[in-house]
Amino acid sequence: MSEFTKASIGFFPKGVPIPLGNLDLTLTLARSILGVIKGGPTDYIHGNTPRSLGEAPEGAAAIGISFPPMELSCTPGPTDSPTLREFTLSLTANEPVAYPISGLRLVLEIRRNDGDPIPPETLSWVRNGWQSWSHAGLVHGQRPAISVPRRAQFMFDMKEDPSVPVERAAYVSDMVTQVHIRDWSLLVGAIDQRYFQKIALYTAPEHLELHLDLELDECTLAAGETLELGGWRLESGKPESPLMERWGGRVGKRKSRQETVLGWCSWYERKTRITLPYLRSIVDIITRREELRDLELIQVDDGYQKAVGDWLLPNPRFRGRLKEAGELITSAGKEAGVWVSPFIAQKNSDLFRDHRDWFLHDGYHPVSAGWNPHWRSSFYPLDLTQPQVIEWLGDTFSTLRSWGFTFFKLDYLYGACWKILHKFGRKSRFQAFQEAIGVIRKAAGPESFLLGCGAPLAPSNGLFDAMRVSCDTEFQWKNPPLLRMLTGETETIGIYPAARNTLVRNPFARHMWLQDPDCLMVRRRNRRLSDNEVDLYSLLCMAVGEMVLIGDDLTRWAEEDFARFAQYRSQLSTGFRALDSLADDPPRLFSATQGGRPILGALNLSDAPNEITLPEELSRVGESPISAQTQSPGSPEGTRITLAPHSLTSWHADRFEENES
Ligand code: 9PG
């Protein structure tokens, strides 16, 4: 690694060899794009046309960049070993750099050192989407992770980093990936992250190429200025080794006020048609019923406010003020929670009308960050580099706090990172986001609980108590037929994609925040869900055991629903761990601790009965199925069990010893 310690720009194009386990890697600096680029900071949008997997971009590894005024330094990590390398980068300007720098690309060429080729069909890799709602999952070979027809791309825009067009996103993972190359795996993950970092995957006939992209958001540099760019961790090992888990442990900054939140959220069933009287009846049931007594949080979702953006003004439809809702909840001895999307405003809000210059714009017009059917309106992101905007944010949250709210579901947060058209352009999107969340945290009180939603994950690490790690479940399994047609079967909402995301993101998310898999449901009637599906998601939420929020209209619960909730509740667990989420698609196995006893769980997210062979070290479990309590159909037969489609079951596994190879 000696040649790797201090590299000038001129050095990188030669390629730095890094032997790592059974892989030979070569690292090359491939680009640093210049120029103000409309619509996004990288050549994803600008230069390169999107490519499908299977074709490495011509000359990508050979393009040298020479910026005489700048020097790139590369510092190896202290923990380097034959299977682990880390390095961090910094960029120093010797003279002022007045042209905007949009980013750096390192190209990592991967070959097996036994000389075997890496045929694309033998590959699988873990894709982690940009924000809470984006796809996370295992991708096989050349099958794209997501495949969105042009007609539906507008629905996916908000789920991808604006620097990556939707049609390219299928091959791009944000901040981390793990690539399985037959019997060997490589983890590539961002460390000390200060900018958005992403990884694009390409295959060539003999080797594999990963493009490690760092977005510098068109910054400029003063003479002598140094930018700390963060870096990368590369670790190789057997596919079953917990590489992702170790990366999570290395970078995660989890700090949560509490380990489990039990509560109720108003979003599902009533949507934006919630009212203060309805809330009163919910508070009444929660305080009256024994089964619900330990729900400590009552969270008001979208619908109380005059418009998205006008958080402190009442909506006449709500038939009350938010302040009254706060008083109602806290005087019942519960924690008051409220949904706010602080970085966006809808078109017909007072905020947008009165302060148009507070919003990101392209020089002529405000830039829309999406359209929402519930608001029947497009919405616009605020420019968080403007001092008045920051002041307004602080005032808004200290007012909400003074009304009794101490739990904040902060939604549509990606809006803060939407494009880079800030007025005061020195801040990166990443930094602007982190600073604005810091302002909210301060105004809301340091002991308040922040739940992120629709949030870019990388800059959120360490800033939130909890994080939504999936799309909405919307009380459905997958998209309804019309939406399936529109999206070409690419999932947008439902239990299936939400469960998959929760499992796939578990190994790293649990080092960063409590995982919120969205609301569970108990009621069986009026649903597009089977009983197994209702059980599966409730039991998964209880097994994950971190954010446990009921989405039902409790005024419509029958007696049997209270009893069923008590049954689910008895299975609340800690220490949830997805066991095969990075090796199997869809994932199937998890472990946790329930009432001090280890459990093993299996779920079948596929549409056919699934026979599951338990790994060798789990073969002794299963003597005491708790599935009978939950009406799950699985039953252990030695080491093999058959699970009905869309079902979950679990067993006490007192003798199960975790294999941490
Ligand atoms: C409130 C909801 C809930 C929910 C959030 C978020 O693109 N869309 O049309 C779209 C609709 C709803 C949505 C996200 C996107 O859900 O995840 O829990 O708080 O907002 O409006």
XYZ file of C-alpha atoms and ligand atoms in Angstrom:
682
model
C 0.000 0.000 0.000
C 2.937 2.371 0.063
C 2.136 3.799 -3.343
C -1.373 4.351 -2.075
C -0.684 6.811 0.678
C -0.216 10.099 -1.069
C -1.482 10.232 -4.580
C -1.536 13.212 -6.784
C -4.125 13.398 -9.521
C -1.563 12.374 -12.040
C -0.919 9.165 -10.189
C -4.346 7.565 -10.163
C -4.865 6.915 -13.871
C -2.125 4.307 -13.773
C -4.295 2.252 -11.489
C -3.499 1.170 -7.976
C -3.453 -2.612 -7.514
C -5.149 -3.843 -4.333
C -5.085 -7.601 -3.779
C -7.977 -8.433 -1.488
C -8.698 -12.008 -0.422
C -9.432 -14.040 -3.545
C -9.883 -10.936 -5.664
C -7.526 -8.653 -7.507
C -8.733 -5.097 -7.560
C -7.418 -2.134 -9.460
C -8.402 1.345 -8.473
C -8.295 4.169 -11.001
C -9.438 7.754 -10.938
C -11.670 8.122 -13.947
C -13.184 11.517 -13.959
C -13.801 14.799 -12.416
C -16.522 16.508 -14.330
C -16.537 20.245 -14.615
C -19.087 22.828 -15.458
C -22.484 23.836 -14.161
C -24.777 21.075 -15.224
C -28.455 21.745 -15.366
C -30.530 19.196 -13.560
C -27.806 17.370 -11.747
C -24.200 17.268 -10.827
C -22.928 14.266 -12.736
C -22.430 12.951 -16.181
C -25.179 10.408 -15.565
C -27.430 13.123 -16.785
C -24.989 14.985 -18.879
C -22.404 12.975 -20.728
C -22.836 9.230 -20.683
C -25.975 7.780 -22.069
C -27.356 5.119 -19.775
C -25.966 1.674 -20.353
C -27.355 -1.661 -19.450
C -25.355 -4.007 -17.315
C -23.006 -6.029 -19.427
C -21.000 -3.339 -21.057
C -18.235 -1.416 -19.329
C -18.077 2.143 -20.613
C -15.384 2.490 -23.161
C -12.140 3.790 -21.812
C -13.608 4.391 -18.380
C -10.544 3.029 -16.641
C -8.145 4.979 -18.779
C -9.399 8.538 -18.713
C -6.877 10.535 -16.771
C -7.716 13.823 -15.236
C -5.133 16.478 -14.790
C -6.113 19.490 -12.806
C -2.840 21.241 -12.238
C -4.116 23.339 -9.359
C -5.389 20.407 -7.281
C -3.908 17.475 -5.463
C -5.806 14.427 -4.331
C -4.531 12.680 -1.215
C -5.425 9.184 -0.288
C -4.891 7.924 3.258
C -5.135 4.205 3.981
C -7.129 3.064 7.000
C -5.522 1.919 10.210
C -7.240 -1.457 10.180
C -6.106 -2.707 6.777
C -5.560 -6.448 6.430
C -5.314 -8.925 3.519
C -9.121 -8.886 3.236
C -9.907 -5.354 4.360
C -8.842 -2.001 2.921
C -10.043 1.427 3.774
C -8.989 4.744 2.389
C -10.077 8.325 2.752
C -9.604 11.071 0.208
C -8.995 14.767 0.391
C -8.641 17.366 -2.282
C -6.388 20.390 -1.862
C -6.298 23.377 -4.149
C -2.901 24.937 -4.732
C -4.497 27.844 -6.550
C -8.095 29.097 -6.487
C -10.423 26.770 -8.383
C -13.201 28.973 -9.653
C -14.863 26.471 -11.955
C -17.396 24.229 -10.285
C -16.232 20.703 -9.490
C -19.075 18.286 -9.754
C -17.495 15.064 -8.598
C -14.906 12.344 -8.647
C -15.246 8.866 -9.980
C -13.014 6.040 -8.892
C -13.216 2.959 -11.041
C -12.704 -0.321 -9.283
C -11.845 -3.157 -11.602
C -12.411 -6.572 -10.080
C -10.916 -9.848 -11.240
C -10.672 -13.197 -9.564
C -7.078 -14.077 -8.848
C -7.625 -17.674 -9.941
C -8.049 -16.173 -13.422
C -11.647 -17.360 -13.802
C -13.903 -14.962 -15.680
C -16.874 -13.436 -13.905
C -19.895 -14.223 -16.075
C -22.698 -11.752 -15.340
C -25.209 -14.539 -14.752
C -23.218 -15.809 -11.771
C -23.306 -12.425 -10.079
C -25.656 -11.131 -7.498
C -25.416 -7.874 -5.624
C -27.195 -5.850 -3.013
C -28.795 -2.644 -4.162
C -29.585 0.018 -1.584
C -31.812 2.779 -2.903
C -31.228 6.418 -2.101
C -34.004 7.206 0.376
C -36.481 5.534 2.750
C -38.994 4.598 0.050
C -36.504 3.400 -2.561
C -35.983 -0.225 -3.500
C -33.461 -2.217 -1.501
C -32.865 -5.800 -2.476
C -30.706 -8.510 -3.883
C -30.241 -8.320 -7.644
C -29.371 -11.379 -9.705
C -27.089 -11.288 -12.681
C -28.196 -8.934 -15.374
C -31.800 -8.679 -14.257
C -32.317 -5.021 -13.353
C -33.238 -4.305 -9.766
C -36.059 -2.083 -10.864
C -37.412 -1.652 -14.319
C -39.587 1.362 -14.750
C -41.326 2.089 -18.058
C -40.909 5.615 -19.301
C -44.586 6.382 -18.712
C -44.156 5.749 -14.961
C -40.803 7.368 -14.375
C -42.341 10.464 -12.830
C -43.485 8.255 -9.941
C -39.952 7.126 -9.255
C -38.157 10.443 -9.597
C -38.524 11.190 -5.913
C -37.027 7.836 -4.966
C -33.719 8.363 -6.719
C -30.902 10.756 -6.186
C -31.624 13.475 -8.756
C -28.135 12.948 -10.139
C -29.115 9.429 -11.251
C -31.869 9.143 -13.846
C -34.473 6.539 -13.031
C -33.554 4.267 -15.918
C -29.958 4.045 -14.678
C -30.940 3.572 -11.049
C -31.437 -0.164 -11.488
C -27.660 -0.585 -11.492
C -26.794 1.980 -8.862
C -26.568 1.434 -5.122
C -26.337 4.281 -2.673
C -23.507 4.340 -0.134
C -22.948 0.568 0.002
C -23.176 -2.654 -1.950
C -22.117 -6.239 -1.526
C -21.329 -8.152 -4.692
C -21.427 -11.943 -4.641
C -19.001 -13.371 -7.172
C -19.858 -17.049 -6.920
C -18.017 -18.288 -3.820
C -16.568 -14.896 -2.962
C -18.059 -11.583 -1.912
C -16.898 -8.005 -1.965
C -18.358 -5.279 0.174
C -17.865 -1.713 -0.971
C -19.160 0.897 1.436
C -18.722 4.619 1.976
C -16.998 5.716 5.190
C -16.672 9.109 6.868
C -19.272 10.272 4.398
C -19.653 14.007 3.754
C -21.092 13.929 0.244
C -23.440 11.609 -1.575
C -21.522 8.532 -2.644
C -22.872 5.874 -4.893
C -21.760 2.771 -6.693
C -22.660 1.810 -10.242
C -22.133 -1.723 -11.467
C -20.919 -2.777 -14.899
C -19.702 -6.084 -16.195
C -17.106 -6.674 -18.879
C -16.330 -10.089 -20.385
C -13.424 -10.806 -18.063
C -14.017 -8.613 -15.117
C -16.424 -6.506 -13.165
C -16.326 -2.777 -12.809
C -17.688 -0.695 -9.986
C -17.815 3.039 -10.405
C -17.489 4.756 -7.057
C -18.994 8.189 -7.500
C -18.578 11.072 -5.164
C -20.859 14.041 -5.764
C -19.184 17.353 -5.030
C -22.194 19.390 -6.051
C -20.244 21.874 -8.086
C -18.165 23.297 -5.325
C -15.331 25.751 -5.867
C -12.128 26.004 -3.847
C -10.059 28.832 -2.441
C -6.269 28.675 -2.642
C -4.942 26.307 0.003
C -8.394 24.970 0.798
C -8.726 21.263 1.516
C -11.938 19.300 1.105
C -12.231 16.140 3.193
C -14.023 13.792 0.844
C -14.691 10.748 3.034
C -13.666 7.424 1.610
C -14.420 3.797 1.030
C -14.175 0.471 2.795
C -13.476 -2.616 0.728
C -13.784 -5.990 2.395
C -13.864 -9.405 0.862
C -14.936 -12.723 2.290
C -17.260 -15.678 1.876
C -20.762 -14.660 0.758
C -22.171 -15.671 4.150
C -19.680 -13.624 6.146
C -21.301 -10.581 7.795
C -19.475 -7.963 5.732
C -22.452 -5.613 5.626
C -22.973 -5.961 9.343
C -19.347 -5.054 9.981
C -19.532 -2.054 7.665
C -22.674 -0.952 9.544
C -20.824 -1.284 12.827
C -17.934 0.725 11.424
C -19.961 3.674 10.142
C -23.211 3.588 12.153
C -23.891 6.393 14.615
C -27.029 5.061 16.240
C -28.252 7.113 19.128
C -31.845 6.720 20.021
C -33.673 7.979 23.072
C -35.318 4.565 23.519
C -35.132 1.063 22.079
C -38.806 0.445 21.329
C -41.678 2.754 20.494
C -45.220 1.419 20.781
C -47.840 3.708 19.395
C -50.584 4.626 16.994
C -50.393 6.632 13.775
C -53.368 8.315 12.105
C -52.346 7.921 8.474
C -53.981 4.706 7.359
C -57.763 4.264 7.015
C -58.605 7.983 7.344
C -55.695 9.481 5.444
C -55.960 13.294 5.280
C -59.545 13.198 6.588
C -58.595 13.006 10.256
C -60.426 15.267 12.700
C -59.919 16.348 16.272
C -63.101 14.520 17.420
C -61.787 11.329 15.796
C -58.493 11.781 17.591
C -60.406 12.229 20.844
C -62.119 8.877 20.365
C -58.754 7.215 19.632
C -57.160 8.695 22.762
C -60.149 7.475 24.712
C -59.819 3.881 23.466
C -56.077 3.796 24.040
C -56.404 4.966 27.625
C -59.422 2.784 28.369
C -58.453 -0.594 26.942
C -56.071 -2.757 28.901
C -54.629 -4.277 25.687
C -53.513 -0.822 24.490
C -52.349 0.603 27.756
C -48.658 0.463 26.906
C -49.005 2.378 23.637
C -47.087 5.458 24.663
C -47.193 7.425 21.400
C -50.153 8.943 19.583
C -49.022 10.426 16.290
C -51.092 12.808 14.183
C -50.261 12.385 10.507
C -51.022 14.423 7.396
C -54.360 16.299 7.340
C -54.376 18.645 10.359
C -52.611 21.506 8.551
C -54.040 24.140 6.226
C -51.698 23.003 3.465
C -48.359 21.232 3.173
C -46.020 24.007 4.237
C -48.558 25.804 6.462
C -47.840 23.680 9.503
C -49.092 26.063 12.145
C -52.354 27.015 10.421
C -55.437 24.841 10.959
C -57.319 22.990 8.263
C -61.066 23.653 8.751
C -61.671 19.984 7.925
C -59.678 18.964 11.020
C -62.304 20.726 13.192
C -59.744 21.929 15.669
C -56.244 23.214 16.085
C -53.080 21.194 16.311
C -52.370 22.822 19.654
C -55.570 21.226 20.998
C -54.459 17.858 19.673
C -51.159 18.231 21.532
C -53.010 19.087 24.749
C -55.452 16.234 24.290
C -52.688 13.668 23.895
C -50.323 14.900 26.581
C -53.084 15.358 29.139
C -53.950 11.683 28.611
C -50.378 10.910 29.680
C -49.241 9.963 26.168
C -46.444 11.289 23.995
C -47.744 13.626 21.285
C -46.371 12.990 17.809
C -46.897 14.974 14.641
C -46.128 14.529 10.951
C -44.346 17.434 9.269
C -42.707 17.618 5.842
C -40.508 20.566 6.721
C -38.538 20.917 3.505
C -41.409 21.122 1.007
C -44.566 23.127 0.426
C -47.474 22.516 -1.906
C -48.304 24.949 -4.647
C -51.362 26.509 -3.059
C -49.855 26.955 0.398
C -49.460 30.380 1.972
C -45.763 29.640 2.381
C -45.227 29.125 -1.318
C -47.396 32.084 -2.248
C -45.749 34.507 0.189
C -42.130 33.357 -0.062
C -41.528 32.113 -3.552
C -37.913 33.222 -3.331
C -37.319 30.738 -0.495
C -37.655 27.829 -2.889
C -35.129 26.094 -5.087
C -35.403 27.322 -8.613
C -33.664 26.828 -11.910
C -33.028 30.493 -12.472
C -36.529 31.135 -13.788
C -39.012 28.875 -12.007
C -39.254 26.943 -8.762
C -38.279 23.292 -9.242
C -40.998 20.796 -8.421
C -40.052 17.768 -6.321
C -43.128 15.725 -7.216
C -46.900 15.590 -7.390
C -49.068 14.037 -4.700
C -52.560 12.630 -5.250
C -53.572 13.255 -1.621
C -52.861 16.950 -1.982
C -53.832 17.064 -5.657
C -50.914 19.347 -6.042
C -47.294 19.533 -6.971
C -44.876 20.522 -4.261
C -41.647 22.448 -4.098
C -38.500 22.123 -1.999
C -37.123 24.929 0.119
C -33.628 26.269 -0.403
C -32.007 25.368 2.896
C -28.998 27.570 2.307
C -31.085 30.713 2.853
C -30.910 32.136 6.381
C -34.609 33.135 6.410
C -35.589 29.575 5.588
C -33.487 28.236 8.437
C -34.996 30.796 10.795
C -38.506 29.833 9.718
C -37.686 26.149 10.316
C -36.470 26.876 13.846
C -39.557 28.977 14.661
C -41.907 26.323 13.300
C -40.428 23.539 15.394
C -40.123 25.514 18.599
C -43.812 26.401 18.247
C -44.751 22.751 17.681
C -42.696 21.881 20.731
C -44.477 24.527 22.801
C -47.775 22.873 21.823
C -46.661 19.672 23.535
C -45.199 17.684 20.663
C -42.017 15.736 21.373
C -42.183 13.149 18.572
C -41.716 14.335 15.007
C -42.248 12.241 11.906
C -40.241 14.289 9.422
C -41.340 13.335 5.934
C -40.418 14.065 2.304
C -36.945 14.935 3.512
C -35.355 14.148 0.165
C -36.718 17.546 -0.875
C -33.789 19.136 0.956
C -31.369 17.444 -1.436
C -33.351 18.002 -4.560
C -30.874 19.169 -7.172
C -28.228 21.630 -6.147
C -29.632 24.911 -7.159
C -28.979 26.603 -3.846
C -28.722 30.339 -3.816
C -25.615 30.306 -1.658
C -23.884 27.583 -3.518
C -20.968 26.669 -1.275
C -22.852 24.015 0.627
C -23.237 20.498 -0.689
C -26.688 18.913 -0.691
C -25.455 16.529 1.965
C -24.295 19.317 4.267
C -27.403 21.459 3.708
C -29.546 18.495 4.737
C -27.534 17.719 7.862
C -27.457 21.310 9.028
C -31.202 21.746 8.556
C -31.965 18.584 10.548
C -29.617 19.955 13.228
C -31.693 23.145 13.355
C -34.893 21.121 13.736
C -33.325 18.965 16.455
C -32.287 22.049 18.397
C -35.656 23.789 18.082
C -37.625 20.626 18.896
C -35.483 20.003 21.969
C -32.623 17.535 22.138
C -34.791 14.989 23.988
C -37.422 14.954 21.249
C -37.735 11.877 19.090
C -37.081 12.314 15.369
C -38.395 9.733 12.907
C -37.109 10.222 9.370
C -39.275 9.338 6.358
C -38.715 9.808 2.643
C -35.209 10.616 3.822
C -31.923 10.178 1.971
C -30.293 7.549 4.172
C -26.610 8.437 4.025
C -26.728 11.944 5.545
C -29.344 10.771 8.078
C -26.940 8.434 9.880
C -26.615 9.708 13.448
C -29.262 12.425 13.148
C -32.459 10.470 13.766
C -33.787 8.237 16.510
C -35.652 6.133 13.958
C -35.920 5.819 10.203
C -38.515 4.505 7.774
C -36.605 1.967 5.748
C -39.341 1.116 3.267
C -42.184 2.378 1.128
C -45.695 2.575 2.597
C -47.495 -0.718 3.173
C -50.813 0.927 2.292
C -52.555 -2.196 3.716
C -51.981 -4.116 0.518
C -49.612 -6.885 -0.556
C -48.442 -5.403 -3.838
C -49.645 -2.701 -6.164
C -53.228 -3.017 -7.423
C -53.597 -4.126 -11.076
C -53.795 -0.668 -12.634
C -50.669 0.502 -10.881
C -48.911 -2.742 -11.798
C -49.643 -2.056 -15.411
C -48.493 1.531 -15.183
C -45.262 0.686 -13.383
C -44.430 -2.445 -15.362
C -44.629 -4.496 -12.145
C -42.030 -2.401 -10.374
C -43.303 -2.184 -6.835
C -44.158 1.155 -5.317
C -46.230 0.344 -2.231
C -47.268 -2.718 -0.280
C -46.253 -5.241 2.323
C -44.066 -7.238 -0.034
C -41.608 -4.445 -0.925
C -41.763 -3.049 2.625
C -40.854 -6.408 4.195
C -38.055 -6.964 1.693
C -36.555 -3.529 2.360
C -36.786 -4.004 6.115
C -34.897 -7.296 5.939
C -32.291 -6.173 3.430
C -31.520 -2.942 5.263
C -31.406 -4.588 8.668
C -27.685 -5.428 8.844
C -26.628 -1.833 8.512
C -29.742 0.117 9.466
C -29.662 -1.284 12.985
C -26.373 0.468 13.570
C -27.810 3.782 12.434
C -31.336 4.106 13.870
C -34.388 2.191 15.030
C -35.992 0.606 12.007
C -39.507 1.696 11.122
C -41.132 -0.857 8.807
C -44.303 1.330 8.588
C -47.576 0.629 10.356
C -48.918 -2.759 11.272
C -52.573 -3.626 11.044
C -54.830 -5.867 13.047
C -58.315 -5.445 11.647
C -59.308 -8.175 9.242
C -62.286 -6.596 7.508
C -62.363 -4.164 4.596
C -58.931 -5.043 3.400
C -57.161 -6.198 0.321
C -55.187 -8.557 2.546
C -55.555 -12.181 3.583
C -55.412 -13.176 7.247
C -51.937 -14.641 6.688
C -50.770 -11.352 5.231
C -52.129 -9.350 8.178
C -50.424 -11.797 10.567
C -47.181 -11.746 8.623
C -46.687 -8.025 8.757
C -47.813 -7.576 12.357
C -45.518 -10.373 13.469
C -42.636 -8.998 11.442
C -43.116 -5.576 13.055
C -43.178 -7.237 16.497
C -40.054 -9.256 15.675
C -38.175 -6.163 14.480
C -39.525 -4.686 17.718
C -38.400 -1.104 17.281
C -41.099 1.139 15.796
C -44.385 -0.644 16.453
C -47.141 1.660 15.244
C -50.734 0.574 14.740
C -52.293 1.999 11.591
C -55.883 0.881 12.190
C -58.909 2.987 12.999
C -59.220 1.697 16.574
C -62.848 2.807 16.794
C -63.628 -0.018 14.387
C -61.804 -2.773 16.233
C -63.971 -5.726 17.225
C -63.300 -7.582 20.480
C -61.368 -10.215 18.564
C -59.048 -7.503 17.197
C -58.053 -6.457 20.710
C -57.355 -10.109 21.527
C -55.314 -10.579 18.368
C -53.289 -7.465 19.101
C -52.525 -8.806 22.591
C -51.299 -12.004 20.931
C -49.054 -10.119 18.526
C -47.878 -7.918 21.361
C -46.759 -10.969 23.361
C -44.262 -11.626 20.564
C -42.515 -8.275 20.780
C -38.810 -9.016 20.394
C -35.431 -7.388 20.639
C -32.174 -7.979 18.786
C -33.789 -8.705 15.410
C -31.353 -10.004 12.850
C -32.098 -10.882 9.220
C -30.121 -14.044 8.548
C -30.211 -14.487 4.796
C -31.361 -11.144 3.457
C -28.197 -10.659 1.414
C -28.087 -14.171 0.041
C -31.696 -15.059 -0.745
C -34.282 -13.185 -2.694
C -36.752 -12.761 -1.142
C -35.128 -13.187 2.272
C -36.539 -15.864 4.490
C -34.917 -16.241 7.905
C -34.440 -14.097 10.978
C -33.546 -14.462 14.604
C -34.463 -12.363 17.630
C -34.894 -12.551 21.380
C -38.364 -12.769 22.835
C -38.927 -12.609 26.572
C -35.276 -13.466 27.139
C -35.451 -16.539 24.850
C -33.989 -16.752 21.375
C -36.398 -17.284 18.513
C -35.899 -18.298 14.931
C -38.353 -16.967 12.379
C -39.078 -17.872 8.780
C -41.256 -16.012 6.334
C -42.435 -16.727 2.845
C -42.800 -13.553 0.790
C -43.189 -15.497 -2.441
C -46.474 -16.438 -4.098
C -45.983 -20.224 -3.880
C -45.538 -22.609 -0.949
C -41.944 -22.494 0.051
C -39.917 -25.315 1.468
C -37.182 -23.916 3.613
C -34.154 -25.879 4.611
C -32.783 -24.457 7.778
C -29.027 -23.963 7.853
C -27.073 -26.716 9.603
C -26.508 -24.778 12.786
C -30.249 -24.198 13.130
C -31.275 -27.777 12.632
C -31.898 -28.437 16.271
C -34.584 -25.839 16.717
C -38.244 -26.318 16.204
C -39.397 -28.562 19.023
C -41.670 -25.898 20.413
C -43.421 -24.076 17.609
C -45.193 -20.933 18.667
C -46.892 -20.884 15.301
C -49.989 -22.425 16.874
C -50.577 -19.156 18.710
C -50.369 -17.195 15.517
C -52.207 -19.502 13.141
C -49.176 -19.611 10.915
C -49.126 -22.753 8.882
C -45.465 -23.741 9.114
C -44.458 -26.836 10.995
C -40.941 -28.091 11.426
C -39.960 -31.407 9.884
C -36.417 -31.938 10.893
C -34.502 -29.232 9.145
C -37.134 -28.577 6.489
C -40.323 -26.657 6.782
C -43.000 -25.731 4.295
C -44.488 -22.288 4.565
C -47.695 -21.190 2.883
C -47.380 -18.178 0.578
C -47.302 -14.844 2.426
C -46.911 -16.301 5.883
C -44.531 -16.044 8.790
C -43.796 -18.368 11.652
C -41.219 -18.597 14.392
C -39.887 -21.006 16.956
C -38.267 -20.790 20.309
C -34.709 -21.680 19.665
C -33.102 -21.988 23.051
C -30.264 -24.069 21.750
C -29.640 -21.986 18.683
C -26.166 -20.610 18.703
C -25.527 -17.788 16.334
C -22.899 -18.561 13.763
C -20.827 -15.437 13.275
C -18.426 -16.707 10.665
C -48.723 11.377 4.417
C -47.965 10.105 4.060
C -47.698 9.245 5.300
C -46.790 8.089 4.930
C -45.528 8.603 4.258
C -45.898 9.418 3.038
O -45.881 9.803 -3.977
N -46.872 9.778 -3.282
O -47.978 9.986 -3.797
C -46.779 9.460 -1.906
C -47.930 9.335 -1.154
C -47.836 9.039 0.199
C -46.593 8.881 0.781
C -45.470 8.994 0.027
C -45.536 9.297 -1.323
O -46.531 8.565 2.113
O -44.677 7.558 3.902
O -46.452 7.337 6.076
O -47.101 10.009 6.320
O -46.768 10.498 3.401
O -49.002 12.142 3.283
